[in-house]
Amino acid sequence: MNARLFARSLRPAAQLTRVHATPAMRVGGVRAMSGSHAHENESFESFSARYEQFFAQVQDLFELQRGLNNCFAYDLVPRGICGNPDEVPRSKHAPLGPAVVESALRAARRVNDYSTAVRIFEGIKAKVENKGQYEAYLAELKGVRDELGITIKEELYA
């Protein structure tokens, strides 16, 4: 008897609720805006100069992390990271030129956030196509890493 009462009390809750669209709920159309953004057709050189300047002016951690998120979101191919200035990595996701990374590392140390400095290298490792490109970044930025006292993740857990 109690089981039947319990089942009867749950029956209305188990039925699907039907919602009818009212005119206020209907969407007439959605337009995706794309078009002329200021940085849409930016060259790698102008991108690098813009972000070097941005990171040189960063004054707090929020700005630094916002800038890193923005510049890692771009799909640019830097020239010359693998040694030969005419060589371009095949990956369309190679992140940043060494000058931009250096500026970001200096900004991370300026705002006293060591973990972000280490994570910059993790971001580079995730974005490059192969280990050779990552090692080219490490070799190029060895002096800056030593100067700022930045240890990469592989060295921390070795």
mmCIF file with all atom_site columns, N, CA and C in Angstrom, residues 28-61:
data_model
loop_
_atom_site.group_PDB
_atom_site.id
_atom_site.type_symbol
_atom_site.label_atom_id
_atom_site.label_alt_id
_atom_site.label_comp_id
_atom_site.label_asym_id
_atom_site.label_entity_id
_atom_site.label_seq_id
_atom_site.pdbx_PDB_ins_code
_atom_site.Cartn_x
_atom_site.Cartn_y
_atom_site.Cartn_z
_atom_site.occupancy
_atom_site.B_iso_or_equiv
_atom_site.pdbx_formal_charge
_atom_site.auth_seq_id
_atom_site.auth_comp_id
_atom_site.auth_asym_id
_atom_site.auth_atom_id
_atom_site.pdbx_PDB_model_num
ATOM 1   N N  . GLY A 1 28 ? 15.007 35.351 -33.778 1.00 0.00 ? 28 GLY A N  1
ATOM 2   C CA . GLY A 1 28 ? 14.827 35.611 -35.201 1.00 0.00 ? 28 GLY A CA 1
ATOM 3   C C  . GLY A 1 28 ? 16.023 35.200 -36.026 1.00 0.00 ? 28 GLY A C  1
ATOM 4   N N  . GLY A 1 29 ? 17.199 35.382 -35.528 1.00 0.00 ? 29 GLY A N  1
ATOM 5   C CA . GLY A 1 29 ? 18.408 35.040 -36.261 1.00 0.00 ? 29 GLY A CA 1
ATOM 6   C C  . GLY A 1 29 ? 19.626 35.480 -35.475 1.00 0.00 ? 29 GLY A C  1
ATOM 7   N N  . VAL A 1 30 ? 20.695 34.812 -35.712 1.00 0.00 ? 30 VAL A N  1
ATOM 8   C CA . VAL A 1 30 ? 21.937 35.145 -35.034 1.00 0.00 ? 30 VAL A CA 1
ATOM 9   C C  . VAL A 1 30 ? 22.968 35.467 -36.093 1.00 0.00 ? 30 VAL A C  1
ATOM 10  N N  . ARG A 1 31 ? 23.637 36.573 -35.936 1.00 0.00 ? 31 ARG A N  1
ATOM 11  C CA . ARG A 1 31 ? 24.652 36.959 -36.904 1.00 0.00 ? 31 ARG A CA 1
ATOM 12  C C  . ARG A 1 31 ? 26.006 36.908 -36.228 1.00 0.00 ? 31 ARG A C  1
ATOM 13  N N  . ALA A 1 32 ? 26.881 36.113 -36.771 1.00 0.00 ? 32 ALA A N  1
ATOM 14  C CA . ALA A 1 32 ? 28.245 36.055 -36.260 1.00 0.00 ? 32 ALA A CA 1
ATOM 15  C C  . ALA A 1 32 ? 29.021 37.203 -36.879 1.00 0.00 ? 32 ALA A C  1
ATOM 16  N N  . MET A 1 33 ? 29.621 37.993 -36.046 1.00 0.00 ? 33 MET A N  1
ATOM 17  C CA . MET A 1 33 ? 30.342 39.160 -36.540 1.00 0.00 ? 33 MET A CA 1
ATOM 18  C C  . MET A 1 33 ? 31.777 38.777 -36.864 1.00 0.00 ? 33 MET A C  1
ATOM 19  N N  . SER A 1 34 ? 32.138 38.958 -38.065 1.00 0.00 ? 34 SER A N  1
ATOM 20  C CA . SER A 1 34 ? 33.534 38.825 -38.453 1.00 0.00 ? 34 SER A CA 1
ATOM 21  C C  . SER A 1 34 ? 33.793 39.917 -39.463 1.00 0.00 ? 34 SER A C  1
ATOM 22  N N  . GLY A 1 35 ? 35.010 40.322 -39.490 1.00 0.00 ? 35 GLY A N  1
ATOM 23  C CA . GLY A 1 35 ? 35.270 41.392 -40.433 1.00 0.00 ? 35 GLY A CA 1
ATOM 24  C C  . GLY A 1 35 ? 36.594 42.034 -40.156 1.00 0.00 ? 35 GLY A C  1
ATOM 25  N N  . SER A 1 36 ? 36.615 43.310 -40.238 1.00 0.00 ? 36 SER A N  1
ATOM 26  C CA . SER A 1 36 ? 37.888 44.006 -40.180 1.00 0.00 ? 36 SER A CA 1
ATOM 27  C C  . SER A 1 36 ? 38.281 44.308 -38.744 1.00 0.00 ? 36 SER A C  1
ATOM 28  N N  . HIS A 1 37 ? 39.049 43.410 -38.164 1.00 0.00 ? 37 HIS A N  1
ATOM 29  C CA . HIS A 1 37 ? 39.656 43.662 -36.866 1.00 0.00 ? 37 HIS A CA 1
ATOM 30  C C  . HIS A 1 37 ? 41.020 44.269 -37.124 1.00 0.00 ? 37 HIS A C  1
ATOM 31  N N  . ALA A 1 38 ? 41.491 45.039 -36.183 1.00 0.00 ? 38 ALA A N  1
ATOM 32  C CA . ALA A 1 38 ? 42.750 45.757 -36.385 1.00 0.00 ? 38 ALA A CA 1
ATOM 33  C C  . ALA A 1 38 ? 43.932 44.818 -36.598 1.00 0.00 ? 38 ALA A C  1
ATOM 34  N N  . HIS A 1 39 ? 43.882 43.625 -35.981 1.00 0.00 ? 39 HIS A N  1
ATOM 35  C CA . HIS A 1 39 ? 45.033 42.724 -36.033 1.00 0.00 ? 39 HIS A CA 1
ATOM 36  C C  . HIS A 1 39 ? 44.770 41.489 -36.890 1.00 0.00 ? 39 HIS A C  1
ATOM 37  N N  . GLU A 1 40 ? 43.741 41.536 -37.732 1.00 0.00 ? 40 GLU A N  1
ATOM 38  C CA . GLU A 1 40 ? 43.334 40.359 -38.489 1.00 0.00 ? 40 GLU A CA 1
ATOM 39  C C  . GLU A 1 40 ? 44.414 39.865 -39.446 1.00 0.00 ? 40 GLU A C  1
ATOM 40  N N  . ASN A 1 41 ? 45.045 40.738 -40.189 1.00 0.00 ? 41 ASN A N  1
ATOM 41  C CA . ASN A 1 41 ? 46.059 40.345 -41.166 1.00 0.00 ? 41 ASN A CA 1
ATOM 42  C C  . ASN A 1 41 ? 47.438 40.827 -40.748 1.00 0.00 ? 41 ASN A C  1
ATOM 43  N N  . GLU A 1 42 ? 47.729 40.716 -39.485 1.00 0.00 ? 42 GLU A N  1
ATOM 44  C CA . GLU A 1 42 ? 48.979 41.216 -38.928 1.00 0.00 ? 42 GLU A CA 1
ATOM 45  C C  . GLU A 1 42 ? 50.129 40.280 -39.271 1.00 0.00 ? 42 GLU A C  1
ATOM 46  N N  . SER A 1 43 ? 51.265 40.839 -39.615 1.00 0.00 ? 43 SER A N  1
ATOM 47  C CA . SER A 1 43 ? 52.444 40.019 -39.906 1.00 0.00 ? 43 SER A CA 1
ATOM 48  C C  . SER A 1 43 ? 53.059 39.532 -38.601 1.00 0.00 ? 43 SER A C  1
ATOM 49  N N  . PHE A 1 44 ? 53.906 38.522 -38.713 1.00 0.00 ? 44 PHE A N  1
ATOM 50  C CA . PHE A 1 44 ? 54.558 37.989 -37.519 1.00 0.00 ? 44 PHE A CA 1
ATOM 51  C C  . PHE A 1 44 ? 55.432 39.047 -36.859 1.00 0.00 ? 44 PHE A C  1
ATOM 52  N N  . GLU A 1 45 ? 56.093 39.874 -37.658 1.00 0.00 ? 45 GLU A N  1
ATOM 53  C CA . GLU A 1 45 ? 56.987 40.893 -37.114 1.00 0.00 ? 45 GLU A CA 1
ATOM 54  C C  . GLU A 1 45 ? 56.207 41.949 -36.329 1.00 0.00 ? 45 GLU A C  1
ATOM 55  N N  . SER A 1 46 ? 55.081 42.402 -36.864 1.00 0.00 ? 46 SER A N  1
ATOM 56  C CA . SER A 1 46 ? 54.295 43.409 -36.143 1.00 0.00 ? 46 SER A CA 1
ATOM 57  C C  . SER A 1 46 ? 53.635 42.802 -34.907 1.00 0.00 ? 46 SER A C  1
ATOM 58  N N  . PHE A 1 47 ? 53.232 41.527 -34.996 1.00 0.00 ? 47 PHE A N  1
ATOM 59  C CA . PHE A 1 47 ? 52.698 40.821 -33.834 1.00 0.00 ? 47 PHE A CA 1
ATOM 60  C C  . PHE A 1 47 ? 53.751 40.767 -32.733 1.00 0.00 ? 47 PHE A C  1
ATOM 61  N N  . SER A 1 48 ? 54.970 40.388 -33.107 1.00 0.00 ? 48 SER A N  1
ATOM 62  C CA . SER A 1 48 ? 56.051 40.291 -32.124 1.00 0.00 ? 48 SER A CA 1
ATOM 63  C C  . SER A 1 48 ? 56.329 41.639 -31.477 1.00 0.00 ? 48 SER A C  1
ATOM 64  N N  . ALA A 1 49 ? 56.398 42.687 -32.278 1.00 0.00 ? 49 ALA A N  1
ATOM 65  C CA . ALA A 1 49 ? 56.665 44.026 -31.739 1.00 0.00 ? 49 ALA A CA 1
ATOM 66  C C  . ALA A 1 49 ? 55.550 44.465 -30.796 1.00 0.00 ? 49 ALA A C  1
ATOM 67  N N  . ARG A 1 50 ? 54.309 44.186 -31.172 1.00 0.00 ? 50 ARG A N  1
ATOM 68  C CA . ARG A 1 50 ? 53.168 44.583 -30.331 1.00 0.00 ? 50 ARG A CA 1
ATOM 69  C C  . ARG A 1 50 ? 53.207 43.874 -28.988 1.00 0.00 ? 50 ARG A C  1
ATOM 70  N N  . TYR A 1 51 ? 53.467 42.556 -28.991 1.00 0.00 ? 51 TYR A N  1
ATOM 71  C CA . TYR A 1 51 ? 53.473 41.824 -27.730 1.00 0.00 ? 51 TYR A CA 1
ATOM 72  C C  . TYR A 1 51 ? 54.741 42.061 -26.911 1.00 0.00 ? 51 TYR A C  1
ATOM 73  N N  . GLU A 1 52 ? 55.862 42.336 -27.543 1.00 0.00 ? 52 GLU A N  1
ATOM 74  C CA . GLU A 1 52 ? 57.053 42.727 -26.785 1.00 0.00 ? 52 GLU A CA 1
ATOM 75  C C  . GLU A 1 52 ? 56.759 44.000 -26.005 1.00 0.00 ? 52 GLU A C  1
ATOM 76  N N  . GLN A 1 53 ? 56.145 44.958 -26.666 1.00 0.00 ? 53 GLN A N  1
ATOM 77  C CA . GLN A 1 53 ? 55.796 46.216 -26.011 1.00 0.00 ? 53 GLN A CA 1
ATOM 78  C C  . GLN A 1 53 ? 54.759 45.976 -24.914 1.00 0.00 ? 53 GLN A C  1
ATOM 79  N N  . PHE A 1 54 ? 53.770 45.127 -25.180 1.00 0.00 ? 54 PHE A N  1
ATOM 80  C CA . PHE A 1 54 ? 52.744 44.833 -24.181 1.00 0.00 ? 54 PHE A CA 1
ATOM 81  C C  . PHE A 1 54 ? 53.374 44.257 -22.918 1.00 0.00 ? 54 PHE A C  1
ATOM 82  N N  . PHE A 1 55 ? 54.211 43.229 -23.071 1.00 0.00 ? 55 PHE A N  1
ATOM 83  C CA . PHE A 1 55 ? 54.808 42.588 -21.900 1.00 0.00 ? 55 PHE A CA 1
ATOM 84  C C  . PHE A 1 55 ? 55.798 43.504 -21.184 1.00 0.00 ? 55 PHE A C  1
ATOM 85  N N  . ALA A 1 56 ? 56.415 44.421 -21.906 1.00 0.00 ? 56 ALA A N  1
ATOM 86  C CA . ALA A 1 56 ? 57.333 45.374 -21.269 1.00 0.00 ? 56 ALA A CA 1
ATOM 87  C C  . ALA A 1 56 ? 56.579 46.334 -20.351 1.00 0.00 ? 56 ALA A C  1
ATOM 88  N N  . GLN A 1 57 ? 55.286 46.534 -20.601 1.00 0.00 ? 57 GLN A N  1
ATOM 89  C CA . GLN A 1 57 ? 54.498 47.471 -19.807 1.00 0.00 ? 57 GLN A CA 1
ATOM 90  C C  . GLN A 1 57 ? 53.613 46.800 -18.766 1.00 0.00 ? 57 GLN A C  1
ATOM 91  N N  . VAL A 1 58 ? 53.610 45.478 -18.691 1.00 0.00 ? 58 VAL A N  1
ATOM 92  C CA . VAL A 1 58 ? 52.750 44.759 -17.752 1.00 0.00 ? 58 VAL A CA 1
ATOM 93  C C  . VAL A 1 58 ? 53.123 45.122 -16.318 1.00 0.00 ? 58 VAL A C  1
ATOM 94  N N  . GLN A 1 59 ? 52.089 45.423 -15.512 1.00 0.00 ? 59 GLN A N  1
ATOM 95  C CA . GLN A 1 59 ? 52.334 45.808 -14.123 1.00 0.00 ? 59 GLN A CA 1
ATOM 96  C C  . GLN A 1 59 ? 51.714 44.860 -13.104 1.00 0.00 ? 59 GLN A C  1
ATOM 97  N N  . ASP A 1 60 ? 50.833 43.963 -13.535 1.00 0.00 ? 60 ASP A N  1
ATOM 98  C CA . ASP A 1 60 ? 50.265 43.016 -12.572 1.00 0.00 ? 60 ASP A CA 1
ATOM 99  C C  . ASP A 1 60 ? 50.037 41.652 -13.225 1.00 0.00 ? 60 ASP A C  1
ATOM 100 N N  . LEU A 1 61 ? 49.786 40.669 -12.380 1.00 0.00 ? 61 LEU A N  1
ATOM 101 C CA . LEU A 1 61 ? 49.663 39.283 -12.831 1.00 0.00 ? 61 LEU A CA 1
ATOM 102 C C  . LEU A 1 61 ? 48.483 39.092 -13.781 1.00 0.00 ? 61 LEU A C  1
#
